[in-house]
Tab-separated table of C-alpha atoms and ligand atoms in Angstrom:
chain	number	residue	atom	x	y	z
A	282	UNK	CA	141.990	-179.222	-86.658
A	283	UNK	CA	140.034	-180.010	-83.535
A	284	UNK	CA	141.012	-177.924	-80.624
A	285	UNK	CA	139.231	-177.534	-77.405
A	286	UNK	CA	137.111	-174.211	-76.834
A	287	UNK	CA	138.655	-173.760	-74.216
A	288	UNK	CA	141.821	-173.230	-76.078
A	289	UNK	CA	140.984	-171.604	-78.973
A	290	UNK	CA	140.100	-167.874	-79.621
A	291	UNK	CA	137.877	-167.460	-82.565
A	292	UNK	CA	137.587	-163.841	-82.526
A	293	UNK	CA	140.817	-162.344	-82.104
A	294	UNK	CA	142.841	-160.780	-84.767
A	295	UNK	CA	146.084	-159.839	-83.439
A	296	UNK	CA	146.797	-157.930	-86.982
A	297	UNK	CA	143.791	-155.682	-86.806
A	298	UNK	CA	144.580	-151.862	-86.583
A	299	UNK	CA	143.012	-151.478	-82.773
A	300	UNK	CA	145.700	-154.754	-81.625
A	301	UNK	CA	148.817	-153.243	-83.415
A	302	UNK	CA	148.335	-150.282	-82.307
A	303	UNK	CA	147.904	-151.271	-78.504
A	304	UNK	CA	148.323	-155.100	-77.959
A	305	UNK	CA	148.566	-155.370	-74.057
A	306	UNK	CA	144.757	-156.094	-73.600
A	307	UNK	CA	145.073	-159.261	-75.994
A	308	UNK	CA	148.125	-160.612	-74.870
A	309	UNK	CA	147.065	-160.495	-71.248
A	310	UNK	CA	143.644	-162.325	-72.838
A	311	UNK	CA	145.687	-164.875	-74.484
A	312	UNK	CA	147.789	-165.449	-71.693
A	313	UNK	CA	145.087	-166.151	-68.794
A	314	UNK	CA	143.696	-168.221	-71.584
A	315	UNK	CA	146.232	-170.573	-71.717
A	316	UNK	CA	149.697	-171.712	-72.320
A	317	UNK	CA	148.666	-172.672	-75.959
A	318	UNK	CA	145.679	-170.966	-77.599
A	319	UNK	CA	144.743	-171.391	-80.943
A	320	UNK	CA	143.452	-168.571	-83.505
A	321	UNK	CA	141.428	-169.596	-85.677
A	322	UNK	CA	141.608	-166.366	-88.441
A	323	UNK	CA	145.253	-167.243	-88.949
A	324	UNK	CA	145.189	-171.252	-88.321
A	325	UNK	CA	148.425	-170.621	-85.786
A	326	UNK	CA	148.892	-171.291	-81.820
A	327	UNK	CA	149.710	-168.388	-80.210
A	328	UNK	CA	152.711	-168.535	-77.080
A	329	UNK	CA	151.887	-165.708	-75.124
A	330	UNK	CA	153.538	-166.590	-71.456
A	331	UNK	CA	157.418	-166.259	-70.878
A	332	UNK	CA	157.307	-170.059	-69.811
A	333	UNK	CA	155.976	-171.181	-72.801
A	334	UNK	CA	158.318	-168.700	-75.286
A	335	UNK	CA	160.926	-169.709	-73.501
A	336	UNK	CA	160.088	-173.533	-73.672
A	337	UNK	CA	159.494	-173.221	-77.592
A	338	UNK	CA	162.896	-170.887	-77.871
A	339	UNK	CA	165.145	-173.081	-76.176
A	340	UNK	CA	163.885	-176.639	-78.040
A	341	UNK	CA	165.078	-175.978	-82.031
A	342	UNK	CA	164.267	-179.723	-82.575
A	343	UNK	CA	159.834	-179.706	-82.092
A	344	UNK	CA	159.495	-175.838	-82.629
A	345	UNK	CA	161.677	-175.495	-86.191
A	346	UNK	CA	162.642	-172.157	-87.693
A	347	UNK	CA	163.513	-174.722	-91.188
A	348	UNK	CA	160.077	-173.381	-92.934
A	349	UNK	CA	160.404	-170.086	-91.971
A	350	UNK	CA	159.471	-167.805	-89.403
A	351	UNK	CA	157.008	-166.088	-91.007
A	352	UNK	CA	152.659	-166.624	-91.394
A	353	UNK	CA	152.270	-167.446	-95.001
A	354	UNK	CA	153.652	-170.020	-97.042
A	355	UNK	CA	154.965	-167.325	-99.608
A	356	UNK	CA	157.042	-165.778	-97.664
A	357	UNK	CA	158.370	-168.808	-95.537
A	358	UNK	CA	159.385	-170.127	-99.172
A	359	UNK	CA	161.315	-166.682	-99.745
A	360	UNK	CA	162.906	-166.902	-96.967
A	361	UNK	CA	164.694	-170.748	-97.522
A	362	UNK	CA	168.334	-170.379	-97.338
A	363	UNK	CA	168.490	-167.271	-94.787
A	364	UNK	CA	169.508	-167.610	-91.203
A	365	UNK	CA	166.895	-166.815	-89.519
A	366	UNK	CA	164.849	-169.652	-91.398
A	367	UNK	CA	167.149	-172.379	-90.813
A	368	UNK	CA	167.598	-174.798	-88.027
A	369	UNK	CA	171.229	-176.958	-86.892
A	370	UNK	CA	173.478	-177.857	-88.684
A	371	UNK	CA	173.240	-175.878	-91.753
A	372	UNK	CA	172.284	-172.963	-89.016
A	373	UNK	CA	175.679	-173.626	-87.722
A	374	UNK	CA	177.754	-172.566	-90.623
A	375	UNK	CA	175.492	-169.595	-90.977
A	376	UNK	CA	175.730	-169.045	-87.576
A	377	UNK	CA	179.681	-169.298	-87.132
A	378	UNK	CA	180.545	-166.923	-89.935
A	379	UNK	CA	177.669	-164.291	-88.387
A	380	UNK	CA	179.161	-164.580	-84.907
A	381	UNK	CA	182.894	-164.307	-86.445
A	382	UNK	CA	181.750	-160.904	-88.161
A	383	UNK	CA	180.109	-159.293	-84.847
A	384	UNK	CA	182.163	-160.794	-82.004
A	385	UNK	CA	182.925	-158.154	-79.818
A	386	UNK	CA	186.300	-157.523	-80.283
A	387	UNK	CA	185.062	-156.651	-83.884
A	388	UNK	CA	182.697	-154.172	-82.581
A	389	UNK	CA	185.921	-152.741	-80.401
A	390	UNK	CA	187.039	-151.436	-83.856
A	391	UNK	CA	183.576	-149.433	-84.551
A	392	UNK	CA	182.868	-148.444	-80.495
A	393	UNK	CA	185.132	-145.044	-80.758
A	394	UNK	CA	183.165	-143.899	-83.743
A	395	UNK	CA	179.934	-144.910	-82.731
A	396	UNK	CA	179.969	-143.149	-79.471
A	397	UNK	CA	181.206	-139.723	-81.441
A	398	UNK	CA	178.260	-140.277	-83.834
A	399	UNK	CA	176.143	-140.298	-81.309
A	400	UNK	CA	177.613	-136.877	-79.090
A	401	UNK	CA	177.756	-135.213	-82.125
A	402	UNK	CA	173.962	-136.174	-83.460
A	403	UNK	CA	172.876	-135.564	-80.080
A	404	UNK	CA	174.823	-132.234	-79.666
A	405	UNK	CA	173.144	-131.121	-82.745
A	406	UNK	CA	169.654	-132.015	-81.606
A	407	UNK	CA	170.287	-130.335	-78.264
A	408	UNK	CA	171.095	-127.134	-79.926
A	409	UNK	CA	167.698	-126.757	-81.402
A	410	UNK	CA	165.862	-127.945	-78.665
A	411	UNK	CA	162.749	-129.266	-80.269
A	412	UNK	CA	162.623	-131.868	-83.046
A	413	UNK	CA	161.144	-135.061	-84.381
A	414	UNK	CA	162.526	-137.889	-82.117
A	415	UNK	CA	161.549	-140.183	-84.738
A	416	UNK	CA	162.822	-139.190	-87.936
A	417	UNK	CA	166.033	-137.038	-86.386
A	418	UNK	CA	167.023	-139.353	-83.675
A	419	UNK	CA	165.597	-142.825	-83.373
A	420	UNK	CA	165.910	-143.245	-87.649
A	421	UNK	CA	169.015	-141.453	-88.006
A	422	UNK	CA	171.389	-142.792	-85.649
A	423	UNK	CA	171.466	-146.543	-86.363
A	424	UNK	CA	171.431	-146.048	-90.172
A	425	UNK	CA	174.631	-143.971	-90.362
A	426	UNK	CA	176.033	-146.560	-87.716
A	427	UNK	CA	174.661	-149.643	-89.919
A	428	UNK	CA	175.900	-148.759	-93.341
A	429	UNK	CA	179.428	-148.052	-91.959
A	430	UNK	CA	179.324	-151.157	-90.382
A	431	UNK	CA	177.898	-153.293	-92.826
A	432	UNK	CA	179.681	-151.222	-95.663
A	433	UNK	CA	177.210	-150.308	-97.897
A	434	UNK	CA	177.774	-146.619	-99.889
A	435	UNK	CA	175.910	-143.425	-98.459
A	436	UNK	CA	173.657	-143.717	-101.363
A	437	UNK	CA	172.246	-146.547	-100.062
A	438	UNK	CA	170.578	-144.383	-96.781
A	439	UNK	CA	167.326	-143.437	-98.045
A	440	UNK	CA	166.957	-146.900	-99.733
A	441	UNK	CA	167.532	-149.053	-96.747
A	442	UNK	CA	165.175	-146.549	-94.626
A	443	UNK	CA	162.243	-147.273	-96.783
A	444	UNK	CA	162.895	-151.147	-97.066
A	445	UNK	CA	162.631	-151.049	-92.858
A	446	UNK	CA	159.187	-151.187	-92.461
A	447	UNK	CA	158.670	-153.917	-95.352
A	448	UNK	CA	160.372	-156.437	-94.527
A	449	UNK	CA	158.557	-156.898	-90.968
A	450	UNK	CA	155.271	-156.310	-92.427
A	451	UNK	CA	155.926	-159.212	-94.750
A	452	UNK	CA	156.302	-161.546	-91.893
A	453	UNK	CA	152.595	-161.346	-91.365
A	454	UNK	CA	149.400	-162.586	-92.622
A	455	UNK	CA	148.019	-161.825	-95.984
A	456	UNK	CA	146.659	-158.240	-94.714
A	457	UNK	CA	146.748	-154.799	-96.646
A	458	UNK	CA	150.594	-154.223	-95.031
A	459	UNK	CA	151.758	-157.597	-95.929
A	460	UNK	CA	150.331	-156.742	-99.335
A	461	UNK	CA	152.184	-153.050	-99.578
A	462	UNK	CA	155.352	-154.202	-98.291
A	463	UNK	CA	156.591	-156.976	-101.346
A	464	UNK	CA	157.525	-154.961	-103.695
A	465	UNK	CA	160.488	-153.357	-101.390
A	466	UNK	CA	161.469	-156.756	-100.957
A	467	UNK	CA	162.231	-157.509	-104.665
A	468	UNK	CA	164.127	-153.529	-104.660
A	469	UNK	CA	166.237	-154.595	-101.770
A	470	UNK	CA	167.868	-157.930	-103.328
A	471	UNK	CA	168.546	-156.432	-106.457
A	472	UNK	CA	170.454	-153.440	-104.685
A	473	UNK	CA	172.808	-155.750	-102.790
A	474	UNK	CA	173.622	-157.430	-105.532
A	475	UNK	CA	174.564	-154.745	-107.559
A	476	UNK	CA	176.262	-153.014	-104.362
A	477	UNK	CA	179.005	-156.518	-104.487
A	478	UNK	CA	179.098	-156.657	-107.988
A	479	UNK	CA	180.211	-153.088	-108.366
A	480	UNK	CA	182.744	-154.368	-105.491
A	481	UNK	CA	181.404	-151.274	-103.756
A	482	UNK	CA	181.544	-152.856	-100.137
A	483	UNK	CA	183.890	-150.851	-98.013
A	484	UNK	CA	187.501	-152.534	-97.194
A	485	UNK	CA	187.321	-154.101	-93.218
A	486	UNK	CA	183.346	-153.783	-92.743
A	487	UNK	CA	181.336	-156.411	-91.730
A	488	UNK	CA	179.738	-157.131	-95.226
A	489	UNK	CA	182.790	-157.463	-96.988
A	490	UNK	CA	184.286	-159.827	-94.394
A	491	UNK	CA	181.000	-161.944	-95.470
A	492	UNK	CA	182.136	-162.639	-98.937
A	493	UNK	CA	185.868	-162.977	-97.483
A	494	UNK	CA	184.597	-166.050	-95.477
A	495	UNK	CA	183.176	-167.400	-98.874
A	496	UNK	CA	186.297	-167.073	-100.178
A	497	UNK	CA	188.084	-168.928	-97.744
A	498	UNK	CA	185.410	-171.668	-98.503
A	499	UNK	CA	183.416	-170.997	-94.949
A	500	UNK	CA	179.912	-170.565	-96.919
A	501	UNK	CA	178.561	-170.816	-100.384
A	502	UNK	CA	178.765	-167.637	-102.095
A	503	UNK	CA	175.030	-167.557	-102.577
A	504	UNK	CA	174.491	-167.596	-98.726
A	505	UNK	CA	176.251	-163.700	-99.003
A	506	UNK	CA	174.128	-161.335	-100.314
A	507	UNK	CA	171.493	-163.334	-97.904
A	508	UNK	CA	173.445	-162.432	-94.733
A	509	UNK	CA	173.794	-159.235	-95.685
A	510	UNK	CA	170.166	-158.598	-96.632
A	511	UNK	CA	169.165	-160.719	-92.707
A	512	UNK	CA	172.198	-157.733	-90.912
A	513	UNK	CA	170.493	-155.052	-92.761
A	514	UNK	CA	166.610	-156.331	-92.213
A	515	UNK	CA	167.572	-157.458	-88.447
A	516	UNK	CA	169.674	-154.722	-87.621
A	517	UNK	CA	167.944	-151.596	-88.859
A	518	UNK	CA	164.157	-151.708	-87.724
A	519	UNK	CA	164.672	-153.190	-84.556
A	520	UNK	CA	166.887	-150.583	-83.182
A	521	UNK	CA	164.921	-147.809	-85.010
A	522	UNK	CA	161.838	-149.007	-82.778
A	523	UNK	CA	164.373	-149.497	-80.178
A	524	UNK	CA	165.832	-146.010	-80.039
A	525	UNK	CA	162.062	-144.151	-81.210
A	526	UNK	CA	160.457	-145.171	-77.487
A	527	UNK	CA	163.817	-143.696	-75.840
A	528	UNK	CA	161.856	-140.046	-75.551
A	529	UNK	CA	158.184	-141.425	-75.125
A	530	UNK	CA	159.010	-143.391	-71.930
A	531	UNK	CA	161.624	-141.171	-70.039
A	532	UNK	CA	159.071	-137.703	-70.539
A	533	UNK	CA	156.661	-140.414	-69.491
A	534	UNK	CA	158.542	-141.338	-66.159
A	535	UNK	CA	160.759	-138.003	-65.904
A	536	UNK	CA	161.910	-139.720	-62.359
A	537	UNK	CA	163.610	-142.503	-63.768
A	538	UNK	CA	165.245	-140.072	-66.209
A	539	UNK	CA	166.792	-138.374	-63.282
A	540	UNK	CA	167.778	-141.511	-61.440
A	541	UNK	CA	169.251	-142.759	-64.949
A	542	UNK	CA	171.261	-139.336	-65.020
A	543	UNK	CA	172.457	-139.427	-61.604
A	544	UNK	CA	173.994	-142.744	-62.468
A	545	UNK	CA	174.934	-143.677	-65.428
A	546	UNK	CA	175.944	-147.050	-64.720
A	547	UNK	CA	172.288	-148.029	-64.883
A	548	UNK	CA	172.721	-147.351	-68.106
A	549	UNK	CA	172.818	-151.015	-69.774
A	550	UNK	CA	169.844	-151.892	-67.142
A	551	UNK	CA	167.936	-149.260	-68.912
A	552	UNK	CA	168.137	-150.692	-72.179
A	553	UNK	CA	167.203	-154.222	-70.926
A	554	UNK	CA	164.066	-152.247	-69.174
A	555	UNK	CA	162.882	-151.026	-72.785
A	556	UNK	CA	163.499	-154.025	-74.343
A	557	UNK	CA	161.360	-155.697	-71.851
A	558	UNK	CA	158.407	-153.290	-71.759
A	559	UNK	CA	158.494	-152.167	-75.781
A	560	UNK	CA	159.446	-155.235	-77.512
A	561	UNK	CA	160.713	-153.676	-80.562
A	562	UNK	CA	159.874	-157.381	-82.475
A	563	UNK	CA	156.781	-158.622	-81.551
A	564	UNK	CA	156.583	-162.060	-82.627
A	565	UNK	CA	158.279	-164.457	-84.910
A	566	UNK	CA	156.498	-168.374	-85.766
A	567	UNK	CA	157.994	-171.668	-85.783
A	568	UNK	CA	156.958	-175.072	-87.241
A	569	UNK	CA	155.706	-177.615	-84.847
A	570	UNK	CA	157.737	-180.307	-85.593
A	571	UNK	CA	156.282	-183.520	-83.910
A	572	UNK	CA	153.163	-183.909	-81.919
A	573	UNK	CA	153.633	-182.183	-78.783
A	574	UNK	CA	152.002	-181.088	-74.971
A	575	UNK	CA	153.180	-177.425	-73.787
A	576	UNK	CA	151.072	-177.811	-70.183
A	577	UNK	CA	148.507	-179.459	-70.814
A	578	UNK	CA	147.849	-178.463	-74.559
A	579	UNK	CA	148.311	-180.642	-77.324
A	580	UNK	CA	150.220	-178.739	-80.212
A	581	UNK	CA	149.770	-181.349	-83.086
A	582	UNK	CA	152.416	-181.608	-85.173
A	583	UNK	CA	152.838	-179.494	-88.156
A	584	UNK	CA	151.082	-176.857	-86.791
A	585	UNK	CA	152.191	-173.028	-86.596
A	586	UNK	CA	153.509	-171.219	-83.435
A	587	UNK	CA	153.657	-167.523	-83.144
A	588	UNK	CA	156.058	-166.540	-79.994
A	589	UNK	CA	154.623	-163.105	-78.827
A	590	UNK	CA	158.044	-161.828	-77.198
A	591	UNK	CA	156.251	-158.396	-76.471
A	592	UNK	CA	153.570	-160.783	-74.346
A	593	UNK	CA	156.068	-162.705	-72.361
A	594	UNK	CA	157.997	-159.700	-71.351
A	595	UNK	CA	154.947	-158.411	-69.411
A	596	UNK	CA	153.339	-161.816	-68.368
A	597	UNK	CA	152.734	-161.421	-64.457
A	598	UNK	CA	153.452	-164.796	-64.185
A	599	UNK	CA	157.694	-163.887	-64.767
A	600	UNK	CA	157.348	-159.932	-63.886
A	601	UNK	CA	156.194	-158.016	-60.816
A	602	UNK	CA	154.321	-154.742	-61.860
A	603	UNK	CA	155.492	-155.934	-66.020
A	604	UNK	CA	153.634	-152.805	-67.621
A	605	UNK	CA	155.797	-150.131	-65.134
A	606	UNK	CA	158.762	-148.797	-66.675
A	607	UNK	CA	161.360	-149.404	-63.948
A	608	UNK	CA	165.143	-149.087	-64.656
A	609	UNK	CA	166.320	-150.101	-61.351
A	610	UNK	CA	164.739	-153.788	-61.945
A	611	UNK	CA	167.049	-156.514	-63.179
A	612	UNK	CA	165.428	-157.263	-66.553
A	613	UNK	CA	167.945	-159.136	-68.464
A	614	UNK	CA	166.478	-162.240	-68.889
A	615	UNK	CA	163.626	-160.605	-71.412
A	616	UNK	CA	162.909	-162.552	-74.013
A	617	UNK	CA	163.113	-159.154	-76.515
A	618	UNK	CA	166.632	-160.775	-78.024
A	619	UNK	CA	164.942	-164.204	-78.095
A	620	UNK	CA	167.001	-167.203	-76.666
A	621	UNK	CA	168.506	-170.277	-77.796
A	622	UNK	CA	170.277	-171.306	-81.137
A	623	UNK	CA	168.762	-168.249	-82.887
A	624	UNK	CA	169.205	-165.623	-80.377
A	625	UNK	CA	169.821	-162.249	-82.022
A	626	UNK	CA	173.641	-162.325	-83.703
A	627	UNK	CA	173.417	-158.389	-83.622
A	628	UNK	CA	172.811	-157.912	-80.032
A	629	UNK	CA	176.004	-156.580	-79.521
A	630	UNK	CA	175.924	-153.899	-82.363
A	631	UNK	CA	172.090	-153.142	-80.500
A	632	UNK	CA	173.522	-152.862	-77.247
A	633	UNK	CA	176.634	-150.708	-78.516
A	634	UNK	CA	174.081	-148.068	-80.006
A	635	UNK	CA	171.577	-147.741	-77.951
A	636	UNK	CA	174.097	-147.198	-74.784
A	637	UNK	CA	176.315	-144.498	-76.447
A	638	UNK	CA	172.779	-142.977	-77.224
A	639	UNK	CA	171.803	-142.619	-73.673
A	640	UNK	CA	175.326	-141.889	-72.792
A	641	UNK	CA	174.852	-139.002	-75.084
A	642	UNK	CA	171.579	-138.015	-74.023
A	643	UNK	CA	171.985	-138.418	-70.067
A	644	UNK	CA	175.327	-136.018	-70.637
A	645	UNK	CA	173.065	-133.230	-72.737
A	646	UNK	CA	169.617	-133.566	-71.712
A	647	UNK	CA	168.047	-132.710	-68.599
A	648	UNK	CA	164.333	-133.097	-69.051
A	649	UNK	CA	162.291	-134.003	-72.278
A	650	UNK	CA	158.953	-133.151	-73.190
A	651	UNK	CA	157.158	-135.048	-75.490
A	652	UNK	CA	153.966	-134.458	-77.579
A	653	UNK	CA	151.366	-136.884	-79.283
A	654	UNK	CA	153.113	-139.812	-80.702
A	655	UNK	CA	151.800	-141.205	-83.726
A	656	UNK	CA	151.995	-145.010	-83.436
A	657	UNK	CA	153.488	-147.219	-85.957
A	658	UNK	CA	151.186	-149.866	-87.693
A	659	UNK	CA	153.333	-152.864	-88.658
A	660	UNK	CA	152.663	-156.493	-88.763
A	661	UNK	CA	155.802	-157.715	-86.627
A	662	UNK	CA	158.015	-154.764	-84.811
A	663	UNK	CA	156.610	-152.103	-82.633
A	664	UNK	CA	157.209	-148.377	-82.514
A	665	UNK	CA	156.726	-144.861	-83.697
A	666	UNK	CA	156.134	-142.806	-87.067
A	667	UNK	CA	156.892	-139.468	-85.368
A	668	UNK	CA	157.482	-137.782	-81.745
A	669	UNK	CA	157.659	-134.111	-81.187
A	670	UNK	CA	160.035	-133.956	-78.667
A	671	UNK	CA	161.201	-130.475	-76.870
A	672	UNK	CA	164.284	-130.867	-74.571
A	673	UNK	CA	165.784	-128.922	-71.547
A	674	UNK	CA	169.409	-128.913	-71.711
A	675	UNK	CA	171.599	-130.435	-69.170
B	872	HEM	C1	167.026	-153.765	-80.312
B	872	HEM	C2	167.421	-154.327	-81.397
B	872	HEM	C3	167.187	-155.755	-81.806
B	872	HEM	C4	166.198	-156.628	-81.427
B	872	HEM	C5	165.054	-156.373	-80.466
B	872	HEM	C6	166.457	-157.877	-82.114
B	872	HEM	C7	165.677	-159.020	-81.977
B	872	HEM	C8	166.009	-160.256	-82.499
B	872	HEM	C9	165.300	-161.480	-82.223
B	872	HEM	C10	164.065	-161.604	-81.350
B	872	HEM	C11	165.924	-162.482	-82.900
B	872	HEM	C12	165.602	-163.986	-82.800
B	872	HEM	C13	164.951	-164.576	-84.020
B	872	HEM	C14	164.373	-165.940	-83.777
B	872	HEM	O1	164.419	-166.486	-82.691
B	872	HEM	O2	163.797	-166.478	-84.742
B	872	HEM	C15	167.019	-161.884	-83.634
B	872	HEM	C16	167.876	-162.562	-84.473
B	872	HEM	C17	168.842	-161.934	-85.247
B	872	HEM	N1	169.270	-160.625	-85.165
B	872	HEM	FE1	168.503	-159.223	-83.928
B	872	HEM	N2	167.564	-157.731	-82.906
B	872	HEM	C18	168.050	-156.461	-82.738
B	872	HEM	C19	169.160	-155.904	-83.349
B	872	HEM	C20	169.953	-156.542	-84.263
B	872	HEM	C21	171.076	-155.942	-84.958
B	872	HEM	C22	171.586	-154.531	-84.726
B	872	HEM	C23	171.559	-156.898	-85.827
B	872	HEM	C24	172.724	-156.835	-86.789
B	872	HEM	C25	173.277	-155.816	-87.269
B	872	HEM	C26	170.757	-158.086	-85.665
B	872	HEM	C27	170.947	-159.250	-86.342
B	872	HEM	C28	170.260	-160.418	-86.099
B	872	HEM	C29	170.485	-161.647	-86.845
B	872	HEM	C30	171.504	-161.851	-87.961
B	872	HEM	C31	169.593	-162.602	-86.303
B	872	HEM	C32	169.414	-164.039	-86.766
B	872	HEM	C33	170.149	-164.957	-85.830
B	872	HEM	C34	169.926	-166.415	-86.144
B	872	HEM	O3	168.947	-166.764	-86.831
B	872	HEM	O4	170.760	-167.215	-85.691
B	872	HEM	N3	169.791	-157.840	-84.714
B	872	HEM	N4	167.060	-160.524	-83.356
């Protein structure tokens, strides 16, 4: 492939330990590069400005999701038949019977319970005033909210928790966590199966309904235990990374804690602030479709795309001050849910945690005080192994 200099980056490995662990420096790099720029260790263009994510996002037709969303061809070819790896129309069918599953008066049936999950985890975590924000909040909360709402048996908790971090770090190149994570991928399909052929799905959740819409003749029944494996891979790590940067920032800016305590109706502005500024998924790729000129650079077809959402919600192009954690900004149009035909089915059930959370939290907590956080290493979402968190209580 011949690509200008001037748009190509030879050096950069956005999977090396030093970029995943703090990719802000690169990005910015990559984005005062250009609106295209090609790296050469992964033979992929990388989209690092909100214009250009956007652009790619909101045209299906040049920048496909059809091979897969993923960096090798391994994986892309795993990932046939799933939504996330499909483009219009069979996305469509997908699609509708997703949508059907989490519209949100659905989620009206689950939004009692969720908020008491949350008072009464948070309650608990209060009353000992110093724990892991990681493992005891940011982990536990959306797993006991998940399974209930997908359906799956209580057996299933520790399971799903390890498959979390696999299946993003399978989205990446061929690197030593792309290489760890496979195996969980095999142990994960073989327990949803055997979780729907036991007919162990709970009556009225959200995975059940699934095979009721095969039923009815909506979907082929072999699409099922594939949208159930996409709600539990899309729905669990994301808000875990989500939820585990809740502590870090507010002990970081204790004044926007206050202000978000003082009113709560900022709440929902909050959450589209750490969206924005923690991008809980990175990236995901496209196929280039058809030959094609994003600003000036030529993207020849057949090429691959990565879409750094985590990049375009700080570009200072789109953004005034993008790396300062402000709550009172209107940051709703981040890109952190992506846009377009495949913008995330499960934002509701994301939106629905995280605000009982800080609901919960703003009620209990007055001040928290966080120690070292140990940074997460993974190929695709970011966030935290562990945060010692001390709180004062409201
Ligand atoms: C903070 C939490 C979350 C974030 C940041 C997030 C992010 C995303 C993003 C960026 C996409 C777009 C993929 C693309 O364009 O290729 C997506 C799609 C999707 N998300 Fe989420 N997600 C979150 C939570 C959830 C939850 C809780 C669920 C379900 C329980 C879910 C289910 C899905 C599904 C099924 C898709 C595929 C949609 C499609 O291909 O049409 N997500 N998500």
């Amino acid at each position: 492939m011949s690509v200008s200099d001037k748009n190509s980056m030879k050096s950069i490995d956005l999977f090396s330990e030093e970029v995943l662990a703090d990719p802000y420096p690169t990005y910015r790099r990559l984005r005062d590069t250009g609106p295209a720029v090609y790296l050469e260790r992964i033979d992929a263009w990388a989209l690092a400005r909100d214009a250009s994510v956007r652009a790619a996002l909101t045209d299906w037709e040049t920048f496909s999701s059809a091979d897969g969303i993923a960096l090798t061809d391994g994986v892309n070819q795993a990932l046939k038949g799933m939504i996330l790896a499909s483009d219009p129309p069979e996305h469509d069918r997908l699609r509708a019977v997703m949508n059907e599953r989490l519209a949100p008066r659905v989620l009206d049936d689950f939004r009692a319970n969720v908020r008491r999950q949350a008072d009464t985890m948070v309650r608990a975590l209060v009353g000992r005033r110093s724990f892991d924000a990681v493992e005891e909040l940011a982990k536990a909360f959306p797993v006991a909210v998940l399974l209930d709402l997908i359906g799956l048996p209580d057996d299933g908790r520790d399971k799903v928790l390890a498959w979390a971090d696999g299946t993003f770090n399978a989205f990446g190149p061929d690197n030593e966590l792309f290489r760890a994570s496979l195996a969980s991928q095999q142990d994960k399909m073989e327990y949803l199966e055997s979780v729907v052929a036991s007919d162990r799905l709970t009556p009225g959740s959200i995975g059940r309904g699934i095979y009721e819409a095969a039923d009815r003749g909506e979907i082929d029944r072999a699409s099922c235990v594939n949208l159930l494996a996409a709600l539990v891979d899309a729905g669990l790590d994301t808000t875990i990374n989500a939820m585990s940067t809740i502590a870090l920032l507010f002990s970081t800016y204790p004044d926007q804690w206050q202000r978000l305590r003082a009113d709560r109706s900022r709440i929902p502005a909050a959450f589209n602030e750490i969206l924005r500024l923690e991008s809980p998924v990175q990236w995901f790729a496209r196929g280039v479709t058809t030959d094609y000129e994003m600003d000036g650079v030529k993207l020849p077809a057949g090429a691959r795309v990565l879409l750094l959402f985590g990049s375009a919600n700080r570009d200072e192009r789109a953004w005034s001050d993008p790396d300062t954690f402000d709550i009172d900004r209107d940051a709703s149009r981040h890109l952190a849910f992506g846009r377009g035909v495949h913008v995330c089915a499960g934002q509701g059930i994301a939106r629905l945690e995280a605000h009982a959370l800080l609901a919960a939290l703003a009620e209990h907590v007055a001040r928290f005080e966080t120690g070292e956080p140990q940074r997460r290493l993974n190929n695709t979402v970011r966030g935290l192994t562990r945060l010692p968190t001390s709180i004062e209580p409201a």
